[in-house]
Coordinates of C-alpha atoms in Angstrom, one line a residue:
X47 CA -14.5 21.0 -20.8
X48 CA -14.9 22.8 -24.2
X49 CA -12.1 22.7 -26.5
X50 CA -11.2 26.4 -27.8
X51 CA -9.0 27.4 -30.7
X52 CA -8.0 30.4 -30.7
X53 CA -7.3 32.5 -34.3
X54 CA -4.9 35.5 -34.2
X55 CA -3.1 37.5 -36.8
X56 CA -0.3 39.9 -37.0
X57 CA -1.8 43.4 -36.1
X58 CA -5.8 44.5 -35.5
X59 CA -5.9 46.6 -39.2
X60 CA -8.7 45.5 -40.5
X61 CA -7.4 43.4 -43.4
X62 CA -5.1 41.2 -41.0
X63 CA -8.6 40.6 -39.2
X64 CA -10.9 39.9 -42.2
X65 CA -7.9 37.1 -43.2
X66 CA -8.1 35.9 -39.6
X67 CA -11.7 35.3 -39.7
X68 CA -11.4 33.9 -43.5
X69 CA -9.2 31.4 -42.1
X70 CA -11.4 30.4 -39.1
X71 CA -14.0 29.8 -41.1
X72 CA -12.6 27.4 -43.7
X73 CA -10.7 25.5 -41.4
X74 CA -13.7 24.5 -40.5
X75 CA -12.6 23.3 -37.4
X76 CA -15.3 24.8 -34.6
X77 CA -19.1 24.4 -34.4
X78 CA -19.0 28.1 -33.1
X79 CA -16.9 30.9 -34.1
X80 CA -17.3 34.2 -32.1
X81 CA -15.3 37.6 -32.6
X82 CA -15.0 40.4 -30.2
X83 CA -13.2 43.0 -33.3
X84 CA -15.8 45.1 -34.6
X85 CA -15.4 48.5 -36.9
X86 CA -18.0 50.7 -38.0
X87 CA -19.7 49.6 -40.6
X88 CA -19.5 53.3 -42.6
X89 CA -15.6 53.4 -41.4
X90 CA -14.9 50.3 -43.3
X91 CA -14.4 50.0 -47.6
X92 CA -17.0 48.6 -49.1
X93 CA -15.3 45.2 -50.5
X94 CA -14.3 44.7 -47.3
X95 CA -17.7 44.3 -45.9
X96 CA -18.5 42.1 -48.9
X97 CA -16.3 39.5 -47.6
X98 CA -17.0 40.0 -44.3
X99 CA -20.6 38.7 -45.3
X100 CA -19.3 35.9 -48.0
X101 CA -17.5 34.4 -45.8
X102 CA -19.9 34.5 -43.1
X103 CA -22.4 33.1 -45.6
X104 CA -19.5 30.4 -46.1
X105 CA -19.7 29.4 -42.3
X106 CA -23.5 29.0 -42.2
X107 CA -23.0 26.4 -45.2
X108 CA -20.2 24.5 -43.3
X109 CA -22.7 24.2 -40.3
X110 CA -20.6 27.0 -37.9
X111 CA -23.1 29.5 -35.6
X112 CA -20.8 32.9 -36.2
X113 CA -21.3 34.9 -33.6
X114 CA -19.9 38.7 -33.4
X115 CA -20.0 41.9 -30.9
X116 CA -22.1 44.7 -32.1
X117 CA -19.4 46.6 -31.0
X118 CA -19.6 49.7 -28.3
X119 CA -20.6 52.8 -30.6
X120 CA -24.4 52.8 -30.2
X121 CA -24.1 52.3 -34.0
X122 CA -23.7 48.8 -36.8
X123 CA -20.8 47.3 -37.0
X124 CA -19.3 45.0 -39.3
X125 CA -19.2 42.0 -39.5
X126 CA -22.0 42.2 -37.3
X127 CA -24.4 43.4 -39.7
X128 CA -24.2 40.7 -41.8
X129 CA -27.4 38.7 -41.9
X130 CA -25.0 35.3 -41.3
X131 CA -24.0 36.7 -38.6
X132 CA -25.2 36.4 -34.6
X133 CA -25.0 39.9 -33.7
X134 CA -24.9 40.3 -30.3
X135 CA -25.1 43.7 -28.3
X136 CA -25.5 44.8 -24.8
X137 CA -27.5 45.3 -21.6
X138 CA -27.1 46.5 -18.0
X139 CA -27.8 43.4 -15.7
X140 CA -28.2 43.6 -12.3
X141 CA -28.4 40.4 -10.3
X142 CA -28.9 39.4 -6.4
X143 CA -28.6 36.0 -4.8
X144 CA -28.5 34.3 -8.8
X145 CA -31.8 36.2 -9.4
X146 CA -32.3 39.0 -11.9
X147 CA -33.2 42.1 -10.4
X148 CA -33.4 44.4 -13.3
X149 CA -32.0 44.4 -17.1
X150 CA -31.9 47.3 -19.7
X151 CA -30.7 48.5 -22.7
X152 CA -27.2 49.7 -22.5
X153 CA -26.6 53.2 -23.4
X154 CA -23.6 52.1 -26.3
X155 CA -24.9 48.8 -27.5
X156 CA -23.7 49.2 -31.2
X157 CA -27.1 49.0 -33.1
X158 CA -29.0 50.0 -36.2
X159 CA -29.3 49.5 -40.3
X160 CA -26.9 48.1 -42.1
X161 CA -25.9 50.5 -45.3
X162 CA -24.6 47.6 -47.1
X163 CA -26.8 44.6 -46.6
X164 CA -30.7 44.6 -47.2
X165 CA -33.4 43.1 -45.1
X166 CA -33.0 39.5 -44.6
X167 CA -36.7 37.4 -45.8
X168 CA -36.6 36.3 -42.3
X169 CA -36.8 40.4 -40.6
X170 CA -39.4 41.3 -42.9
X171 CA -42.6 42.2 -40.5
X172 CA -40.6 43.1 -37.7
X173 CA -37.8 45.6 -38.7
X174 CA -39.0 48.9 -39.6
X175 CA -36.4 49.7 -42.4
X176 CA -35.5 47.5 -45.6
X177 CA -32.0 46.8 -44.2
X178 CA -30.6 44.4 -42.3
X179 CA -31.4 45.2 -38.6
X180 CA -29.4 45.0 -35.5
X181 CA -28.8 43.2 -32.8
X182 CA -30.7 40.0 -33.0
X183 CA -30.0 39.1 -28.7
X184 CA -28.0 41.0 -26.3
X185 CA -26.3 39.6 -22.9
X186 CA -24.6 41.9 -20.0
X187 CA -21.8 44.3 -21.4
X188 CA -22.4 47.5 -18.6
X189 CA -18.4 48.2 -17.9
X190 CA -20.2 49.7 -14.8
X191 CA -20.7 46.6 -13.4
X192 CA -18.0 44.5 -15.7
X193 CA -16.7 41.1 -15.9
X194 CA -13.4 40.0 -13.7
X195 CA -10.7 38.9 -16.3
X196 CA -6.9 38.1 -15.1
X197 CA -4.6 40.0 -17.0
X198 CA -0.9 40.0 -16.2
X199 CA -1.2 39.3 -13.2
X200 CA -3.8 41.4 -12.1
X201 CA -7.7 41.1 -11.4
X202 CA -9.3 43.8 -13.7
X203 CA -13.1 45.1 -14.6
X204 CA -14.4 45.2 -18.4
X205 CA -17.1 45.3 -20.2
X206 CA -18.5 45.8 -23.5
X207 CA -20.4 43.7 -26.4
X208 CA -16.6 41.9 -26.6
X209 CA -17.8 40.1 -23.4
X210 CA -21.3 39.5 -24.3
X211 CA -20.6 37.5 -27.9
X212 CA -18.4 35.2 -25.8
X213 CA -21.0 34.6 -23.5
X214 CA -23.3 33.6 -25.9
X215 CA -20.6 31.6 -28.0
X216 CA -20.4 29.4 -24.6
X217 CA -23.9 29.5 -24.7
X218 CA -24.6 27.8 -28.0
X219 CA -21.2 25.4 -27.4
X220 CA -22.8 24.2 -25.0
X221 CA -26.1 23.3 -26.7
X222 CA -24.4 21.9 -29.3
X223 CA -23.2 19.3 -26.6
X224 CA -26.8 19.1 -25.6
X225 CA -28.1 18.2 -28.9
X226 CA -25.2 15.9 -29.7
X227 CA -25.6 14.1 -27.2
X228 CA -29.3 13.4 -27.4
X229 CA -28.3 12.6 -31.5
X230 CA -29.4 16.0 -33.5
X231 CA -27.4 18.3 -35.3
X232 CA -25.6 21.5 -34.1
X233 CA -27.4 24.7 -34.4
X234 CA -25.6 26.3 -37.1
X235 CA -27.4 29.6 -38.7
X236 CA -29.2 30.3 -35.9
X237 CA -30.7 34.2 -36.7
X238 CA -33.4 32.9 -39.2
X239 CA -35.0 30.7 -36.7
X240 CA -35.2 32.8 -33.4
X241 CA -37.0 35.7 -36.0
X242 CA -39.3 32.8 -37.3
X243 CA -40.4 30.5 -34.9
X244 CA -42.7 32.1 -31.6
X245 CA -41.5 28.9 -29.5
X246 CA -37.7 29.9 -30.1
X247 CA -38.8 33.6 -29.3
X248 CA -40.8 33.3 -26.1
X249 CA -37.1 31.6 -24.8
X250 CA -35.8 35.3 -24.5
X251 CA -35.8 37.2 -21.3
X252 CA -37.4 40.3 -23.2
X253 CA -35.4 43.5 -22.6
X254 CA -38.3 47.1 -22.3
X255 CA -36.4 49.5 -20.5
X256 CA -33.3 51.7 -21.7
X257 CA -31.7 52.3 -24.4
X258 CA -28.9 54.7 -26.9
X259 CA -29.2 58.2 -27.6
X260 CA -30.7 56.8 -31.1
X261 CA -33.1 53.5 -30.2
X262 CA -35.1 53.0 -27.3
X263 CA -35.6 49.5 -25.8
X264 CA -39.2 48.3 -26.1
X265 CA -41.4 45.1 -25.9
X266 CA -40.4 42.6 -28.6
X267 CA -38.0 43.0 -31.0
X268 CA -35.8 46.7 -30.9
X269 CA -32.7 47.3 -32.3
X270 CA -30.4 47.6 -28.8
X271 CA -31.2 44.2 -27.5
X272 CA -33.4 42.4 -30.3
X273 CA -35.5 39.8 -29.0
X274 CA -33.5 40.1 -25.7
X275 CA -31.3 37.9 -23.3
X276 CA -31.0 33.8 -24.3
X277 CA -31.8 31.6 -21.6
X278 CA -29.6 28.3 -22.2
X279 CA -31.7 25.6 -21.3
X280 CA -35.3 26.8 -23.0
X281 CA -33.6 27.7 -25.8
X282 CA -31.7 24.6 -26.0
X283 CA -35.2 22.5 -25.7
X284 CA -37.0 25.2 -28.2
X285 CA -34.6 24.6 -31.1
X286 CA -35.9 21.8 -33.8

């Protein structure tokens, strides 16, 4: 029942994109914006990463949770590493009969320092480095095991952190309903208060086991999966 507008440009060079997300954002039109485009964050020029982040920044004031893939590289992405951004990366989920049987760190969960942005206040304590850290959550993106999409006519398998932002985006839409409807605000920046508050923390399904050939998952916080996999409904009854 969610109403979706969907943003496009003209090609996927990275300034058609970065003008694409500009104009998402102030439209102002959505209460969640998520993007499955991602480039490596040392790939991309470094004004281009600036307004990556000034416009995410822009979003957070207008109320918008922005939500991005960490992309598949095992290594930061922009504009995922952005500290107004919801960077969301991956995990191998395995599930029987609606129960979780195991979760773990997928092997190419784009993660790690940002070399533009520093630490966010709200990482400090909990993030090794003096950078901005990611991912902040991370939902199923194994290709192993992908999600069904129809495309031209045809069932097909994918995977990737371009499935696991959307996920989430749905995720928060969908608390935003929740919270409307009992008369509080959307969510909005969402990153500051998950690393803040213990009550919004303990919502995660933690992720301990796997990992990329650079960051091993572990308990708590870690750079592949950061405080782990959302569950909708405690987070939805954890958030002020």
């Amino acid at each position: 029942g969610a109403d979706v507008i969907t943003y496009e440009g003209p090609d996927a060079r990275n300034t058609a994109l970065l003008y694409v997300f500009n104009e998402a954002i102030a439209l102002g039109e959505v209460s969640v914006l998520t993007d499955s485009f991602a480039h490596r964050e040392d790939s991309e020029p470094l004004p281009l990463r600036h307004q990556y982040d000034e416009s995410a920044l822009m979003g957070a004031a207008l109320g918008i949770t922005v939500i991005s893939a960490s992309g598949d590289s095992a290594r930061p992405d922009i504009p995922c590493t952005s500290a107004y951004v919801v960077c969301v990366g991956g995990t191998s989920l395995t599930m029987l009969g609606g129960n979780v049987v195991s979760e773990t760190a997928w092997e190419s969960s784009g993660s790690g320092d940002a070399k533009t942005f520093d630490r966010p206040q709200w990482q400090m304590g909990i993030v090794p480095n003096n950078k901005r850290a990611t991912v902040d959550l991370a939902l199923h993106a194994d290709p192993g095991n992908g999600y069904w999409i129809r495309r031209f006519g045809q069932w097909e398998s994918y995977g990737g952190t371009s499935f696991a932002a959307p996920v989430f985006a749905g995720m928060v839409a969908v608390i935003n309903s929740y919270r409307i409807a009992n008369g509080d605000p959307v969510v909005g920046l969402l990153s500051p208060m998950v690393y803040t508050d213990p009550a919004i923390r303990a919502t995660f399904r933690d992720v301990t086991l796997g990992g990329t050939d650079l960051f091993n998952a572990k308990k708590g916080w870690d750079y592949p999966t950061g405080w782990g996999a959302p569950r909708a409904k405690k987070l939805a009854d954890a958030l002020p």
